[in-house]
């Protein structure tokens, strides 16, 4: 038992008995991301809970709209419904994304290691993005089956991929920053929603516009789609850069 | 202690940490040489853990300075972190990763060369090599604490902070923990926060008593015996032996 490596200790202030080379930020990023993915693939906690939740929301939408099918155009509402589904499912996932870090003080363990705090943000935002995209891949065919099989979406329907991608990047980035801020607050679930929805409102508005435009189609599709997508993309860049810059302060506080 | 200032492993000068209007740590100064074992005592709310968090760079001091091995933790926190290990009542281990994955994760973040070999070496040392593929969630408290020692020492830090490390350990686990600490003690500098006056006093070379965030006593142990110290503690803090 008393044969620990380095048991003689380090008398030298700088050198250590275990050889170390300061890794690059990219190496730190990959290590943190790999840890999140390993953990999720083992527990499937986020994917399962978000998947089941989104299915339940679809069922509720179906029940709520069952009696009104003939009185409104589902194509006009499709984009909005899809983004309601994505936003609420994301909130559930984002609330859980830091629960593992909180358990056993793991986040403090990471903060003890000399690494750029912004890399922690990037890695966590990337894992959140991958989990959200995985859930969207499962949910969008179901959404189509539930709501769009009784009607005919425009030929541009496939273009919903881009607002979904741009919107999900923003949701993951902003959500990661906010879930870090709310991790230690009382009533963090509500607090995250209270901060998250107002902050993503411009992004949400742009993504709903772009998604609706390509579902409905028509001559004016690109006139709405492209500016909305540009707005969403610009908002992503600004908010993610801001999150990157603020993260050191946020996580240290 | 001033005579040791040049060779101090840890030198703290007028360190203050406030939360709002409340001073959790108030104008604390002390210095200890390399190889020292400082035990910090004090009642609940005395500021022990806050002081340890500031020294381990987890929290920023409001004012004052602290140097670890001559490195200013405010100016160069990353450089200081290379030399810090922390063992606390929180294991800092991911419960759904295996023992090996947990240590490999930390080793790769520190940039340890031959990380896999180092991990196996550390697991062997804490007698957990046979459980390396098991997730930490299945470990007993004692096993988790042993693994957290391996985690804290994987980069061979010169300074080790212990924050209530005995919390929740049964007597056998305490014995194993003491053996492990003894094995790595030579020439490393330790700071331990503990409520256990007897154990903290037995292990230390220096003792510091905090009350309401301020240092009420700080001395080398060799000038004191336990009964003197417990009397001093009772007088300064206004409590009996813990």
Short mmCIF file of N, CA, C and O in Angstrom, two decimals, chain B residues 149-205:
data_model
loop_
_atom_site.label_atom_id
_atom_site.label_comp_id
_atom_site.label_asym_id
_atom_site.label_seq_id
_atom_site.Cartn_x
_atom_site.Cartn_y
_atom_site.Cartn_z
N UNK B 149 -7.60 9.70 -4.17
CA UNK B 149 -6.18 9.99 -3.86
C UNK B 149 -5.34 9.80 -5.12
O UNK B 149 -4.51 10.65 -5.46
N UNK B 150 -5.60 8.70 -5.83
CA UNK B 150 -4.86 8.46 -7.08
C UNK B 150 -5.11 9.59 -8.06
O UNK B 150 -4.21 10.05 -8.76
N UNK B 151 -6.35 10.07 -8.10
CA UNK B 151 -6.71 11.17 -9.01
C UNK B 151 -5.93 12.44 -8.66
O UNK B 151 -5.40 13.13 -9.51
N UNK B 152 -5.88 12.71 -7.35
CA UNK B 152 -5.24 13.96 -6.90
C UNK B 152 -3.71 13.93 -7.09
O UNK B 152 -3.10 14.97 -7.25
N UNK B 153 -3.14 12.71 -7.06
CA UNK B 153 -1.67 12.62 -7.10
C UNK B 153 -1.13 12.20 -8.46
O UNK B 153 0.07 12.04 -8.63
N UNK B 154 -2.00 12.03 -9.44
CA UNK B 154 -1.57 11.46 -10.72
C UNK B 154 -0.53 12.32 -11.43
O UNK B 154 0.34 11.82 -12.13
N UNK B 155 -0.58 13.64 -11.17
CA UNK B 155 0.40 14.53 -11.82
C UNK B 155 1.54 14.87 -10.88
O UNK B 155 2.31 15.78 -11.14
N UNK B 156 1.62 14.12 -9.77
CA UNK B 156 2.72 14.25 -8.81
C UNK B 156 2.85 15.67 -8.26
O UNK B 156 3.91 16.31 -8.39
N UNK B 157 1.79 16.19 -7.65
CA UNK B 157 1.85 17.58 -7.18
C UNK B 157 2.75 17.73 -5.95
O UNK B 157 2.88 16.80 -5.16
N UNK B 158 3.35 18.89 -5.83
CA UNK B 158 4.22 19.15 -4.68
C UNK B 158 3.43 19.62 -3.47
O UNK B 158 3.91 19.58 -2.35
N UNK B 159 2.21 20.13 -3.74
CA UNK B 159 1.36 20.62 -2.64
C UNK B 159 0.02 19.90 -2.71
O UNK B 159 -0.61 19.83 -3.77
N UNK B 160 -0.39 19.33 -1.57
CA UNK B 160 -1.65 18.60 -1.54
C UNK B 160 -2.56 19.22 -0.48
O UNK B 160 -2.14 19.42 0.67
N UNK B 161 -3.77 19.54 -0.91
CA UNK B 161 -4.78 20.07 0.00
C UNK B 161 -5.75 18.95 0.37
O UNK B 161 -6.22 18.22 -0.51
N UNK B 162 -6.06 18.85 1.64
CA UNK B 162 -6.99 17.83 2.12
C UNK B 162 -8.17 18.55 2.80
O UNK B 162 -7.97 19.21 3.81
N UNK B 163 -9.34 18.41 2.23
CA UNK B 163 -10.51 19.09 2.79
C UNK B 163 -11.44 18.06 3.42
O UNK B 163 -12.17 17.37 2.71
N UNK B 164 -11.39 17.95 4.73
CA UNK B 164 -12.19 16.97 5.47
C UNK B 164 -12.11 15.59 4.80
O UNK B 164 -13.14 15.00 4.46
N UNK B 165 -10.91 15.07 4.61
CA UNK B 165 -10.80 13.84 3.81
C UNK B 165 -11.37 12.61 4.52
O UNK B 165 -11.60 11.59 3.87
N UNK B 166 -11.57 12.69 5.84
CA UNK B 166 -12.05 11.51 6.57
C UNK B 166 -13.57 11.43 6.63
O UNK B 166 -14.11 10.46 7.13
N UNK B 167 -14.22 12.44 6.10
CA UNK B 167 -15.67 12.50 6.16
C UNK B 167 -16.29 11.26 5.50
O UNK B 167 -16.04 10.97 4.34
N UNK B 168 -17.07 10.52 6.28
CA UNK B 168 -17.80 9.36 5.75
C UNK B 168 -16.98 8.09 5.65
O UNK B 168 -17.48 7.08 5.13
N UNK B 169 -15.73 8.10 6.12
CA UNK B 169 -14.91 6.88 6.04
C UNK B 169 -15.06 6.05 7.30
O UNK B 169 -15.09 6.59 8.41
N UNK B 170 -15.11 4.71 7.14
CA UNK B 170 -15.15 3.85 8.33
C UNK B 170 -13.71 3.69 8.85
O UNK B 170 -12.75 4.06 8.16
N UNK B 171 -13.55 3.15 10.08
CA UNK B 171 -12.20 3.09 10.68
C UNK B 171 -11.17 2.38 9.80
O UNK B 171 -10.02 2.80 9.73
N UNK B 172 -11.59 1.31 9.12
CA UNK B 172 -10.65 0.59 8.28
C UNK B 172 -10.19 1.47 7.11
O UNK B 172 -9.00 1.51 6.76
N UNK B 173 -11.17 2.16 6.53
CA UNK B 173 -10.84 3.05 5.40
C UNK B 173 -9.93 4.19 5.86
O UNK B 173 -9.04 4.61 5.13
N UNK B 174 -10.16 4.66 7.10
CA UNK B 174 -9.31 5.72 7.65
C UNK B 174 -7.86 5.22 7.77
O UNK B 174 -6.91 5.94 7.42
N UNK B 175 -7.73 3.97 8.22
CA UNK B 175 -6.40 3.38 8.37
C UNK B 175 -5.68 3.31 7.01
O UNK B 175 -4.50 3.67 6.89
N UNK B 176 -6.42 2.85 6.00
CA UNK B 176 -5.84 2.75 4.65
C UNK B 176 -5.48 4.14 4.14
O UNK B 176 -4.39 4.35 3.58
N UNK B 177 -6.38 5.08 4.36
CA UNK B 177 -6.14 6.46 3.90
C UNK B 177 -4.88 7.03 4.56
O UNK B 177 -4.03 7.62 3.88
N UNK B 178 -4.75 6.82 5.88
CA UNK B 178 -3.56 7.31 6.59
C UNK B 178 -2.29 6.71 6.01
O UNK B 178 -1.28 7.41 5.85
N UNK B 179 -2.34 5.40 5.70
CA UNK B 179 -1.18 4.73 5.11
C UNK B 179 -0.79 5.34 3.78
O UNK B 179 0.40 5.56 3.51
N UNK B 180 -1.81 5.64 2.97
CA UNK B 180 -1.54 6.23 1.66
C UNK B 180 -0.93 7.62 1.78
O UNK B 180 0.02 7.96 1.08
N UNK B 181 -1.47 8.40 2.70
CA UNK B 181 -0.95 9.76 2.88
C UNK B 181 0.49 9.70 3.39
O UNK B 181 1.36 10.44 2.93
N UNK B 182 0.74 8.80 4.34
CA UNK B 182 2.08 8.65 4.89
C UNK B 182 3.08 8.28 3.78
O UNK B 182 4.19 8.78 3.74
N UNK B 183 2.60 7.42 2.86
CA UNK B 183 3.48 6.95 1.78
C UNK B 183 3.91 8.07 0.84
O UNK B 183 4.98 8.00 0.25
N UNK B 184 3.08 9.05 0.68
CA UNK B 184 3.41 10.12 -0.29
C UNK B 184 3.84 11.41 0.41
O UNK B 184 4.04 12.43 -0.24
N UNK B 185 4.02 11.32 1.71
CA UNK B 185 4.19 12.56 2.48
C UNK B 185 5.56 13.20 2.30
O UNK B 185 5.67 14.43 2.28
N UNK B 186 6.60 12.39 2.16
CA UNK B 186 7.97 12.92 2.21
C UNK B 186 8.18 14.05 1.19
O UNK B 186 7.97 13.86 -0.01
N UNK B 187 8.59 15.19 1.69
CA UNK B 187 8.93 16.36 0.88
C UNK B 187 7.74 17.06 0.21
O UNK B 187 7.91 18.09 -0.43
N UNK B 188 6.57 16.44 0.28
CA UNK B 188 5.38 17.16 -0.22
C UNK B 188 4.87 18.06 0.90
O UNK B 188 5.04 17.76 2.08
N UNK B 189 4.20 19.12 0.52
CA UNK B 189 3.61 20.02 1.50
C UNK B 189 2.11 19.77 1.54
O UNK B 189 1.47 19.66 0.49
N UNK B 190 1.59 19.64 2.75
CA UNK B 190 0.16 19.35 2.90
C UNK B 190 -0.52 20.47 3.69
O UNK B 190 0.05 21.01 4.63
N UNK B 191 -1.74 20.76 3.30
CA UNK B 191 -2.61 21.56 4.16
C UNK B 191 -3.90 20.77 4.33
O UNK B 191 -4.54 20.39 3.35
N UNK B 192 -4.26 20.50 5.57
CA UNK B 192 -5.48 19.73 5.82
C UNK B 192 -6.45 20.55 6.67
O UNK B 192 -6.08 21.13 7.68
N UNK B 193 -7.69 20.54 6.24
CA UNK B 193 -8.77 21.13 7.02
C UNK B 193 -9.48 19.98 7.72
O UNK B 193 -9.85 19.00 7.06
N UNK B 194 -9.61 20.06 9.02
CA UNK B 194 -10.25 18.95 9.73
C UNK B 194 -10.98 19.43 10.98
O UNK B 194 -10.57 20.39 11.62
N UNK B 195 -12.05 18.72 11.28
CA UNK B 195 -12.75 18.96 12.55
C UNK B 195 -12.18 18.05 13.64
O UNK B 195 -12.46 18.26 14.81
N UNK B 196 -11.42 17.03 13.20
CA UNK B 196 -10.92 16.05 14.16
C UNK B 196 -9.60 16.58 14.73
O UNK B 196 -8.53 16.44 14.13
N UNK B 197 -9.70 17.16 15.92
CA UNK B 197 -8.55 17.84 16.52
C UNK B 197 -7.39 16.87 16.76
O UNK B 197 -6.23 17.18 16.49
N UNK B 198 -7.73 15.66 17.26
CA UNK B 198 -6.70 14.69 17.61
C UNK B 198 -5.93 14.24 16.36
O UNK B 198 -4.71 14.27 16.32
N UNK B 199 -6.68 13.84 15.35
CA UNK B 199 -6.06 13.32 14.14
C UNK B 199 -5.27 14.42 13.42
O UNK B 199 -4.13 14.21 12.99
N UNK B 200 -5.89 15.59 13.31
CA UNK B 200 -5.22 16.71 12.65
C UNK B 200 -3.93 17.07 13.37
O UNK B 200 -2.91 17.34 12.72
N UNK B 201 -3.95 17.03 14.71
CA UNK B 201 -2.76 17.39 15.48
C UNK B 201 -1.67 16.32 15.33
O UNK B 201 -0.49 16.64 15.18
N UNK B 202 -2.09 15.05 15.34
CA UNK B 202 -1.11 13.96 15.21
C UNK B 202 -0.36 14.03 13.89
O UNK B 202 0.81 13.71 13.81
N UNK B 203 -1.07 14.42 12.82
CA UNK B 203 -0.46 14.39 11.49
C UNK B 203 0.39 15.62 11.19
O UNK B 203 1.26 15.57 10.32
N UNK B 204 0.13 16.72 11.89
CA UNK B 204 0.70 17.98 11.41
C UNK B 204 2.12 18.28 11.92
O UNK B 204 2.57 17.71 12.91
N UNK B 205 2.78 19.16 11.19
CA UNK B 205 4.03 19.76 11.69
C UNK B 205 3.74 21.20 12.14
O UNK B 205 4.48 21.77 12.92
#
